[in-house]
Short mmCIF file of C-alpha atoms in Angstrom, two decimals:
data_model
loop_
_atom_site.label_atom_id
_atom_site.label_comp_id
_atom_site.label_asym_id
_atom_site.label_seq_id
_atom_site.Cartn_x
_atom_site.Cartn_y
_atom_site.Cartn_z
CA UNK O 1 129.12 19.83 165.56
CA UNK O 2 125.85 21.27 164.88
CA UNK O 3 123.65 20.79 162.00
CA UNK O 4 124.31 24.10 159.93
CA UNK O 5 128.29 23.06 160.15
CA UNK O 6 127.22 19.18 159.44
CA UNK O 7 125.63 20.39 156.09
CA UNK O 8 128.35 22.71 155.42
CA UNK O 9 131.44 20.34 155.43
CA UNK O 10 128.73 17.36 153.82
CA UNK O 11 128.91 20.05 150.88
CA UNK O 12 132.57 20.90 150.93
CA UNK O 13 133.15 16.99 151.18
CA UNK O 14 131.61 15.86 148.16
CA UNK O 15 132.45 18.78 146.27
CA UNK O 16 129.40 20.69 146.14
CA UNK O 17 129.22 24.40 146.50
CA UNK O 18 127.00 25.51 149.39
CA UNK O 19 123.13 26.44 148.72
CA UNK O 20 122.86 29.87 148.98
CA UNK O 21 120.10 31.57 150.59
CA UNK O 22 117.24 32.99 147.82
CA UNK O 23 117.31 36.66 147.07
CA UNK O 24 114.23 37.73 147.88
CA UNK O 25 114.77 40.69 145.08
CA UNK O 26 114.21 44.15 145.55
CA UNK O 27 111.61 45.78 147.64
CA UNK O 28 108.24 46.79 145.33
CA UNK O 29 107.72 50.16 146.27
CA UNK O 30 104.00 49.44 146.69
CA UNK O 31 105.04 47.12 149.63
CA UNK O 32 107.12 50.14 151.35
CA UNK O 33 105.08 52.49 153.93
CA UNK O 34 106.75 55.63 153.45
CA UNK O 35 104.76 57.41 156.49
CA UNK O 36 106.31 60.40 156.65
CA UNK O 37 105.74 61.32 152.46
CA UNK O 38 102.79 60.40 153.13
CA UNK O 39 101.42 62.89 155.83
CA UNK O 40 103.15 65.42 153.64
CA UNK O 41 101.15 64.75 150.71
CA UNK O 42 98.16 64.07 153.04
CA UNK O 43 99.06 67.71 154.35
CA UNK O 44 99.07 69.45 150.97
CA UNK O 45 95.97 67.35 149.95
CA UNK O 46 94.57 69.33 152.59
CA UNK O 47 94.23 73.32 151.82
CA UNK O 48 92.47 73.75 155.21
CA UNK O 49 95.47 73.17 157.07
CA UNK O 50 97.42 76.11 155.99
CA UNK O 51 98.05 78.62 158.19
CA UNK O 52 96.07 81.65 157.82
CA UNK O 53 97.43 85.14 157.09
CA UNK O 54 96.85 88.20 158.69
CA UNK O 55 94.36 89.30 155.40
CA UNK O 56 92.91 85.72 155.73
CA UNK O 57 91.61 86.96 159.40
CA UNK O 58 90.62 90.02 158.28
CA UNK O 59 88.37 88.59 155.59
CA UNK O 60 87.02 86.30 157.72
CA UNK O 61 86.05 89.70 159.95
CA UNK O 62 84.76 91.68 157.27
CA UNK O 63 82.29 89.32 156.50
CA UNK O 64 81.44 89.14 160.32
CA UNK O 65 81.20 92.53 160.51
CA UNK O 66 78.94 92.48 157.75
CA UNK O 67 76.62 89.92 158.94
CA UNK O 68 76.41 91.99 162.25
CA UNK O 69 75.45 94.96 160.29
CA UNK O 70 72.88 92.92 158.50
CA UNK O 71 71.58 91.35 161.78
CA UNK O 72 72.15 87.83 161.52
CA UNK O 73 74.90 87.63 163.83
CA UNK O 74 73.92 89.21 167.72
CA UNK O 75 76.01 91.51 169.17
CA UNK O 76 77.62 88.27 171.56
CA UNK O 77 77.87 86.00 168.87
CA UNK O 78 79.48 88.51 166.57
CA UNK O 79 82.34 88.69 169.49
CA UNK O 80 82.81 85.55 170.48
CA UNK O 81 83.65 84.70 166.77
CA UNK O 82 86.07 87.72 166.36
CA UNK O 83 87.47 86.21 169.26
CA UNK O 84 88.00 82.89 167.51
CA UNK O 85 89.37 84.98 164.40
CA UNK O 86 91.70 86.22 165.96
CA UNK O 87 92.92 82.95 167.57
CA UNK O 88 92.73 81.09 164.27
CA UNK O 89 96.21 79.30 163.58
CA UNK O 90 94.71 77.84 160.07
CA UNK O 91 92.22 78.01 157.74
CA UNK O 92 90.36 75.17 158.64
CA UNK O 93 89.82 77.23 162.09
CA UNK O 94 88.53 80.19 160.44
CA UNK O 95 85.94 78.27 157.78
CA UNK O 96 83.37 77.31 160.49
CA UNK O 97 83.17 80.80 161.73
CA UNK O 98 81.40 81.81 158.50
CA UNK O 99 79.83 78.54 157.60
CA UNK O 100 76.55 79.65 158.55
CA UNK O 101 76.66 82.86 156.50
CA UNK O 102 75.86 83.72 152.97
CA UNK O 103 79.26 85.15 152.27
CA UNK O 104 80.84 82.12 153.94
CA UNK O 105 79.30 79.89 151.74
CA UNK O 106 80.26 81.95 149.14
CA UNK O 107 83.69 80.88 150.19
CA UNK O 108 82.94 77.41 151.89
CA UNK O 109 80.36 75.94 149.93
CA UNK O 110 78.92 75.25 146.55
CA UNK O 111 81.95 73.06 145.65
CA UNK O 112 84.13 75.93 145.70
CA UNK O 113 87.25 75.39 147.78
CA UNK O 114 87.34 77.37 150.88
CA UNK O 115 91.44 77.98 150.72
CA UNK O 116 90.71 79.14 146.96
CA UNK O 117 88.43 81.24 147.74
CA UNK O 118 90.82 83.14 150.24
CA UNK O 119 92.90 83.78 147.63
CA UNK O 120 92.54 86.11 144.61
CA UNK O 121 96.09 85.45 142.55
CA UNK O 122 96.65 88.46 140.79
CA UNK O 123 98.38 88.31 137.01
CA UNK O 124 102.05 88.08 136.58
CA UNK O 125 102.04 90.66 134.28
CA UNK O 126 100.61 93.95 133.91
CA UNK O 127 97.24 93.94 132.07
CA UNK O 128 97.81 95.42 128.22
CA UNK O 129 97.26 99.56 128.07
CA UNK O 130 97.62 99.43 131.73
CA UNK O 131 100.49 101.31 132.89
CA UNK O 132 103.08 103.36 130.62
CA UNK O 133 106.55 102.67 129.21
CA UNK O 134 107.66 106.03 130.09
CA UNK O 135 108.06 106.99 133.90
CA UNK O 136 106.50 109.02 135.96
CA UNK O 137 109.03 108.90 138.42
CA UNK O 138 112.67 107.99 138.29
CA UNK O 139 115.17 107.43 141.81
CA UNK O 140 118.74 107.72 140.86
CA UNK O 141 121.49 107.10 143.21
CA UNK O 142 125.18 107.37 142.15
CA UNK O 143 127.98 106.67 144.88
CA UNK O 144 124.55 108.25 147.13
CA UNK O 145 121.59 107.42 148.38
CA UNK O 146 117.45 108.09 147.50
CA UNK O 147 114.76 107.60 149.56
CA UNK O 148 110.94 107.39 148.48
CA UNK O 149 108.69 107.09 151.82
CA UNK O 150 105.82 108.37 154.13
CA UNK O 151 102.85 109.82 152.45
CA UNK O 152 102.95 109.85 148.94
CA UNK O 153 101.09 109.49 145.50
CA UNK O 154 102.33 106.08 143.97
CA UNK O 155 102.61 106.69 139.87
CA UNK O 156 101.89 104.33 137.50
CA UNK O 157 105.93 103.30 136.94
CA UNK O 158 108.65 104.49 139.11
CA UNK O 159 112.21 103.91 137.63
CA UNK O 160 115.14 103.49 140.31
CA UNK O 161 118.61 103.00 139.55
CA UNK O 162 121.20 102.08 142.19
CA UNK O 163 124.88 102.35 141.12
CA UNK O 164 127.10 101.77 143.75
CA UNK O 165 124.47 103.89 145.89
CA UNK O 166 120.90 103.00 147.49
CA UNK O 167 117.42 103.52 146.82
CA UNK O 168 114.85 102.84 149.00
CA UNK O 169 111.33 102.55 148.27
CA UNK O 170 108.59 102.70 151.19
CA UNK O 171 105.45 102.20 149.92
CA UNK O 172 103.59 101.13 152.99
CA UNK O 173 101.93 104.48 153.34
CA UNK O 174 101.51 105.50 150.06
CA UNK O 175 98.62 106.55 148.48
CA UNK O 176 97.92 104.28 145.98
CA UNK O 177 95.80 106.01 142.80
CA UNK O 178 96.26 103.00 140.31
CA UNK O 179 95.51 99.73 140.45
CA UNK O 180 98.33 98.11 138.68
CA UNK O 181 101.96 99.88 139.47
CA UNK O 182 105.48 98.86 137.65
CA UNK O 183 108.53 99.53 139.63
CA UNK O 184 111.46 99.16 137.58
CA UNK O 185 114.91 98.48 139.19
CA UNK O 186 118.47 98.07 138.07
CA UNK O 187 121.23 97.95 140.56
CA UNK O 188 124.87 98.06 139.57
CA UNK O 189 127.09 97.28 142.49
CA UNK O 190 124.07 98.98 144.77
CA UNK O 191 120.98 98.15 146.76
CA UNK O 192 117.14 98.30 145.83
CA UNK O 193 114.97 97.74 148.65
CA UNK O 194 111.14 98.07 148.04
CA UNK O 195 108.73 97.52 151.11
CA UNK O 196 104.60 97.38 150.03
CA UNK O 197 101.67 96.91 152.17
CA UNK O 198 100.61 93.55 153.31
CA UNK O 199 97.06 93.79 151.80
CA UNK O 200 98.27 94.20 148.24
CA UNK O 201 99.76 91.82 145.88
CA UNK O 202 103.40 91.73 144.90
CA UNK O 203 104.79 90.57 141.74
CA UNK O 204 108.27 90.02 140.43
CA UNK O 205 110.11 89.35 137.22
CA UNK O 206 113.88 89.80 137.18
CA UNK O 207 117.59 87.99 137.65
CA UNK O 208 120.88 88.86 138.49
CA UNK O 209 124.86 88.70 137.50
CA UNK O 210 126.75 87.78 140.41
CA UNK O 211 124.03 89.78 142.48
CA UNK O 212 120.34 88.89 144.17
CA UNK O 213 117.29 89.72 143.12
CA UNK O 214 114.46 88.63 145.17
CA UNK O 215 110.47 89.38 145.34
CA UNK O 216 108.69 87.89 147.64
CA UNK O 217 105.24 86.99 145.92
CA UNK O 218 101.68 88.91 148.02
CA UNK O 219 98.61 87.88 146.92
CA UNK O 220 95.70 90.02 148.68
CA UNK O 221 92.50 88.64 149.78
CA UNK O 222 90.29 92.00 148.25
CA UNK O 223 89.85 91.43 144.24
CA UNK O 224 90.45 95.95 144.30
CA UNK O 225 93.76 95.49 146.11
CA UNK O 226 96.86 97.11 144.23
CA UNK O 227 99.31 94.82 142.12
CA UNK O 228 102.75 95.73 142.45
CA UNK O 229 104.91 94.69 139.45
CA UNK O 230 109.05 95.23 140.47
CA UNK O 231 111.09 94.24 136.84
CA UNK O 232 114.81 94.56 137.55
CA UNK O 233 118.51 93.21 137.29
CA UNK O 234 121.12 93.33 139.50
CA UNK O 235 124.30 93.27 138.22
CA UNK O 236 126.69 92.25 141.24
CA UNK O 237 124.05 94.29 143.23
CA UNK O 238 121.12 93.70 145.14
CA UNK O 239 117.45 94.29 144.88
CA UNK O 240 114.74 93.01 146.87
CA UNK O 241 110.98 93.39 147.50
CA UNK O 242 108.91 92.68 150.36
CA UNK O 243 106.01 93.59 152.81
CA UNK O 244 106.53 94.99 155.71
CA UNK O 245 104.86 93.76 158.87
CA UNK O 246 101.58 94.98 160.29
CA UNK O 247 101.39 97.76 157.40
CA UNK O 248 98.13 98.22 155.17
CA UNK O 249 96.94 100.60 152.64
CA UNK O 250 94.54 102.80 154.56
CA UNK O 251 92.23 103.43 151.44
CA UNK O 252 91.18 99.90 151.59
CA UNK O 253 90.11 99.84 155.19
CA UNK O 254 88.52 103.61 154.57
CA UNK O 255 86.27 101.58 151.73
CA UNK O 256 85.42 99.05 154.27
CA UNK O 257 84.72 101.46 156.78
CA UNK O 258 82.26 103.47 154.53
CA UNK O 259 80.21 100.39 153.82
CA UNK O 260 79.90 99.31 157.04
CA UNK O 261 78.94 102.93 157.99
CA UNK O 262 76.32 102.37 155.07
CA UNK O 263 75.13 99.59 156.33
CA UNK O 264 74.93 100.68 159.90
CA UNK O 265 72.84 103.53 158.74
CA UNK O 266 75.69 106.05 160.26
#
C-alpha cells in the first residue's frame, strides 16, 4: 500500500475525517491574462489602425494635390505618394504621406488626433431655421410605385409615403442646392429605399412596428459636404438609407477642381 492510501485508512481508522486539500479561492481577475480583450482594447486605443475610407484617400490626395500645386511636393514624389494613397489599407498608412506638409500637420500634429481630424461628424439634427416643415416635394405610392433619380434638384424636405407600394429615392446624382436636406418617410406595409452619395453625411432618426427601419450613419471628410436627415416609421414596412458605392456629388469635386485650377494658374 502506498503512502496516500496509508494516510487515508490511518484517518478512517481512528475516526478522523480526511484533510482536504485548501481552496485556493477564486481567481483575482488582476491575476487573469485575458489576451485576446486585450488586443481589442489595444486596437480601439489605437485610431490609426482603422481602415481608411474611400473619402479618407481622397483627402489625403487633395492635400497632395495641393502641395504639388504649391510646389513642395515634385512631380515624382507627388506620384509615388498617390501611389501609396491609393494602396493605403488604414489610416496609420495614409498619416505619413502628409506628415511633412502643412495641411498634414494640420491633421497629424499639434496634439490633434490624426483619425479625428479625418472626420467631421455632422449634427444629428437639423440646425434651427434650417430647412422647412412644409415640403417641397412629396413621393406617394399607393398599391404603386415612385421613383426619384438621375439628375435632379434636391429640395430642402422631400416627403415619401409608401403604402403597400415603393418609393425609391436616388440621390447619388442629384444636384444638391442646400446644405442640410430632411427626407421624411413613412411606410405602411411598403418599401422606402434612399441611396446618397458617399461624400456626404447621412443621418437617421426613426423606428418601426413590426417593420425595419435602418440608416446607415455617413460622415464626410469636407466640413461643406451635404447632411442628409431621413425621419421615418415603418409600420410593418420597410425603409432604409444608404450610400451607394463609388458614387459622389460632382459639385464637390467641381469645387476642388476650380481651386486646383486656381492654383495651377489655369
Amino acid at each position: 500500500m502506498d503512502l496516500e492510501k496509508q494516510d487515508s485508512a490511518k484517518a478512517q481508522g481512528d475516526g478522523r475525517a480526511p484533510v482536504a486539500e485548501p481552496d485556493p479561492g477564486p481567481v483575482q481577475e488582476s491575476m487573469r491574462e485575458p489576451v485576446a480583450l486585450r488586443a481589442s482594447d489595444a486596437d480601439l486605443r489605437e485610431p490609426v489602425a482603422l481602415r481608411a475610407s474611400d473619402a479618407d484617400r481622397d483627402r489625403i490626395a487633395d492635400i497632395l494635390r495641393e502641395a504639388l500645386a504649391e510646389g513642395r511636393l515634385t512631380a515624382d514624389e507627388h506620384a509615388e505618394r498617390i501611389d501609396g494613397v491609393y494602396r493605403a489599407k488604414t489610416l496609420g498608412e495614409l498619416e505619413p504621406l502628409v506628415r511633412d506638409l502643412p495641411a498634414g500637420r494640420d491633421a497629424a500634429g499639434s496634439g490633434t488626433d490624426f483619425a479625428s481630424a479625418a472626420y467631421d461628424p455632422a449634427p444629428s439634427r437639423p440646425t434651427a431655421g434650417a430647412v422647412p416643415s412644409v415640403a417641397d416635394e412629396n413621393l406617394v405610392a399607393v398599391f404603386s410605385s415612385s421613383v426619384r433619380k438621375g439628375r435632379w434638384r434636391v429640395g430642402r424636405r422631400t416627403h415619401a409615403y409608401a403604402i403597400f407600394g415603393s418609393v425609391e429615392i436616388d440621390l447619388s446624382e442629384a444636384i444638391f442646392e442646400y446644405q442640410q436636406v430632411v427626407i421624411k418617410a413613412i411606410s405602411v406595409f411598403g418599401n422606402v429605399e434612399i441611396r446618397v452619395p458617399e461624400n456626404i453625411s447621412l443621418r437617421g432618426n426613426g423606428g418601426g412596428v413590426l417593420g425595419n427601419f435602418e440608416v446607415d450613419t455617413l460622415d464626410s471628410a469636407e466640413r461643406d459636404a451635404p447632411v442628409v436627415f431621413v425621419d421615418g416609421m415603418a409600420v410593418l414596412g420597410n425603409i432604409e438609407a444608404r450610400p451607394k458605392r463609388g458614387k459622389l456629388v460632382r459639385d464637390l469635386q467641381d469645387r476642388i477642381d476650380r481651386h486646383l485650377r486656381k492654383h495651377l494658374g489655369h
